[in-house]
């Protein structure tokens, strides 16, 4: 018993030495503002007993003063009377976070709540060790935070600066710190712009960080709690309701910043007026600011002014562009660099021809020296206004274009007369044509001026399409450059049609071989060209001649084609040959293209079999079977003769065949073919009936009777009559049948060979064997090896011929043929069958007799003895009688 008590005491001592209860609260003092919520946490560690611990909160006015019970986590009647109402109303409460951690909450702290707050935990330990309570001092100060913002202007112009002024103060009773925050509210969403304090640092919102870093947002601290936030170059995206927030902080031991009170005041709504509302652009001649038109003579200077006004003009960077008839000619970018955008073909073709400069703020001057007619048009000034935000990024706020200023450059037009005549007029097709366009009475053509010409053609009704449409043939500009029309380009490249200037005032159109489509009305248009101040040729005027009609009595080309049968296809597999002869009228030298066409009947679809081009190139049509192209031949047998050959005709080839011939002409060698006329020949019919081969069958045997174990041979031969196919186009299926002599009328199959040469034998009960042998194309031999009596009976063969039809090109099965029957007898030889058994029997009998004789002699000599004769006893007889 003493040992047990000693062990228990030692165990309790060890437990008490390993752990000690620790109760902790936040380090103080805690400075809070009157009317604000207060939270004080308390937790316990290194304890024993139940996991969930209980807590009691007490309040002391000084560190060692009298305790006043506030609230308990387990005893609802724990509170002192002075706190019971606040506890019941929820103003004071305990919130448990974990089993060993709670928080004392005061919803609205009062000045009288200042003091020392003690957190106590009832003991659950086996041994009392550590601390069971902890204190923290709470200091309550009055709420002296004041936020007084200055109302910003309700409307500002885009690009202006906005200053947001906010006064944040408090009475310094205890060491507290201030921070100020500006935010903008759009709808229900509020976004922080910038926060200053409490440590003197600056924190910006995510959208304003770059802008602040590049100087677009500046903080200007003032005196007596005045803070100013300057937002530079406001844009429409900066509109919204601005707010100012002041916050008072305390810096507790441990380095934590605690917000003890804050106040947010609305500063006011700011609207940004877009630049486009106040931006005005006006263009006018420098000589007459109120005018909107200007008349100049060639060689004069053009000067136009562009005036720009805006409410926020000093904050804007302008890009100024002048446009002539909507085409940009010169631009001054926002940095003042001038860029000329004119092309060399325009009036301001080279750099320096047009100039742009800024005369004063909002005024820009365009100058063009040495104007020509090409400088005429509507001039407008386009302004693009930019604002530099975030230091490096440019934002285009508006774009406006001025009123147009009409500029006219008048010049005395050259005057001349045109005469269009036919120097060579064709009388028939293929004759040459030559038209001359003469320019006379030339007046007012400036020095260095030149003439250009363009030709047009309008077809006569019924030729070349729509008679109302004029097709450009081609033109020669002032420099003599030839520009062919799209329709006549190929003819000009080949030399069949030419345009030329034979004299300074005479132009000619030549057609080497005139065609029917060339008939119609011809017009030449002559243009006058002069040199502008930049040395470029520009068109100044253009005159059009009266139309000249070119036509002749046409004799339409005629093509006649006659087809005739050269070889008749009477049966399938034969050759069909067709000849076509062509005759022409009003064509001359021509080439021919031939189409061999066919159709099954007169109302069926037409198929193209083969074609032959004018250059003698043969092609197969889409209706040609690729496997039969070697059977088709189309040749030119004469100047206007053509032959078509179809070898191995089939049933699918039956129908009508004819030639479709088109005549083509060339104006000169090397040029493309031109279609003259076409025609179809009469139709030639291929019609024949399918006439397949006829087959007959015969059977014979070498010998009608054989002895057992001999070989019997029977031959089945076929003959073909009619249209006999080739050997490779013929095959047979052969079957042999047998009717037993004493087995009834039923026939059984013995063996067969199919048309591919595969032999099949039927299972038989006989010991004999059969084979089928093909002696030649039409003969098959049945061999029976080791004949037996059971092989006696009638034999016949059944044959199914197969042939490759020349009419269809497919393997065709003919009617099955059955031969007559041949009888085979297996002889029974009596002496041959008995002589061996008799010989064997006689030999066996003789052997047995001799063996019996020898055995008797041996027994007689060895087994018999000589004994004396003894008489019979009478006494024995007498005894028998007595019995």
Coordinates of N, CA and C in Angstrom, one line a residue, residues 51 70 83-84 105 131 229 281 334 395 420 467 613 628 634 650-652 700 742 752 859 867:
X51 N -11.6 19.1 -23.1 CA -11.1 19.9 -24.2 C -11.7 21.3 -24.2
X70 N -18.4 40.5 -15.4 CA -19.1 41.0 -16.6 C -20.0 39.9 -17.2
X83 N -24.0 45.2 -15.3 CA -23.8 44.7 -16.7 C -24.9 43.8 -17.2
X84 N -25.8 43.4 -16.3 CA -26.8 42.4 -16.7 C -27.6 42.9 -17.8
X105 N -17.1 40.8 -26.8 CA -17.5 41.8 -27.8 C -18.4 42.8 -27.1
X131 N -0.8 30.2 -15.1 CA -1.7 31.3 -14.8 C -3.1 31.0 -15.2
X229 N -6.0 66.0 -53.7 CA -5.7 65.0 -54.8 C -6.0 65.7 -56.1
X281 N -14.3 73.4 -86.2 CA -13.3 73.5 -87.3 C -13.9 74.3 -88.5
X334 N 0.5 65.3 -84.2 CA 0.4 66.1 -83.0 C 1.7 66.6 -82.4
X395 N -4.8 59.6 -76.0 CA -6.2 59.3 -76.1 C -6.9 60.3 -77.0
X420 N -13.4 60.5 -139.1 CA -13.1 59.1 -139.1 C -13.6 58.5 -140.4
X467 N -26.4 45.0 -128.7 CA -25.9 46.0 -129.6 C -25.8 47.4 -128.9
X613 N -9.2 17.1 -132.3 CA -9.1 18.6 -132.3 C -8.6 19.0 -133.7
X628 N -11.7 -0.5 -122.7 CA -11.9 -0.8 -124.1 C -11.3 0.3 -125.0
X634 N -9.7 6.7 -134.0 CA -10.3 7.8 -134.8 C -9.1 8.5 -135.5
X650 N -20.0 -5.1 -128.9 CA -20.8 -5.8 -127.9 C -22.2 -5.4 -128.0
X651 N -23.1 -6.1 -127.2 CA -24.5 -5.7 -127.2 C -24.7 -4.3 -126.7
X652 N -23.8 -3.8 -125.8 CA -23.9 -2.5 -125.2 C -23.5 -1.4 -126.3
X700 N -17.8 -42.1 -124.8 CA -17.3 -43.4 -125.3 C -16.4 -44.0 -124.3
X742 N -27.0 -53.4 -110.0 CA -28.1 -54.0 -109.1 C -28.4 -53.0 -108.0
X752 N -16.3 -34.6 -110.2 CA -16.6 -33.4 -111.0 C -15.4 -32.5 -111.1
X859 N 3.7 -95.1 -84.1 CA 3.0 -95.7 -82.9 C 3.1 -97.2 -82.9
X867 N 3.3 -110.2 -75.2 CA 2.9 -110.8 -73.9 C 2.4 -112.2 -74.2

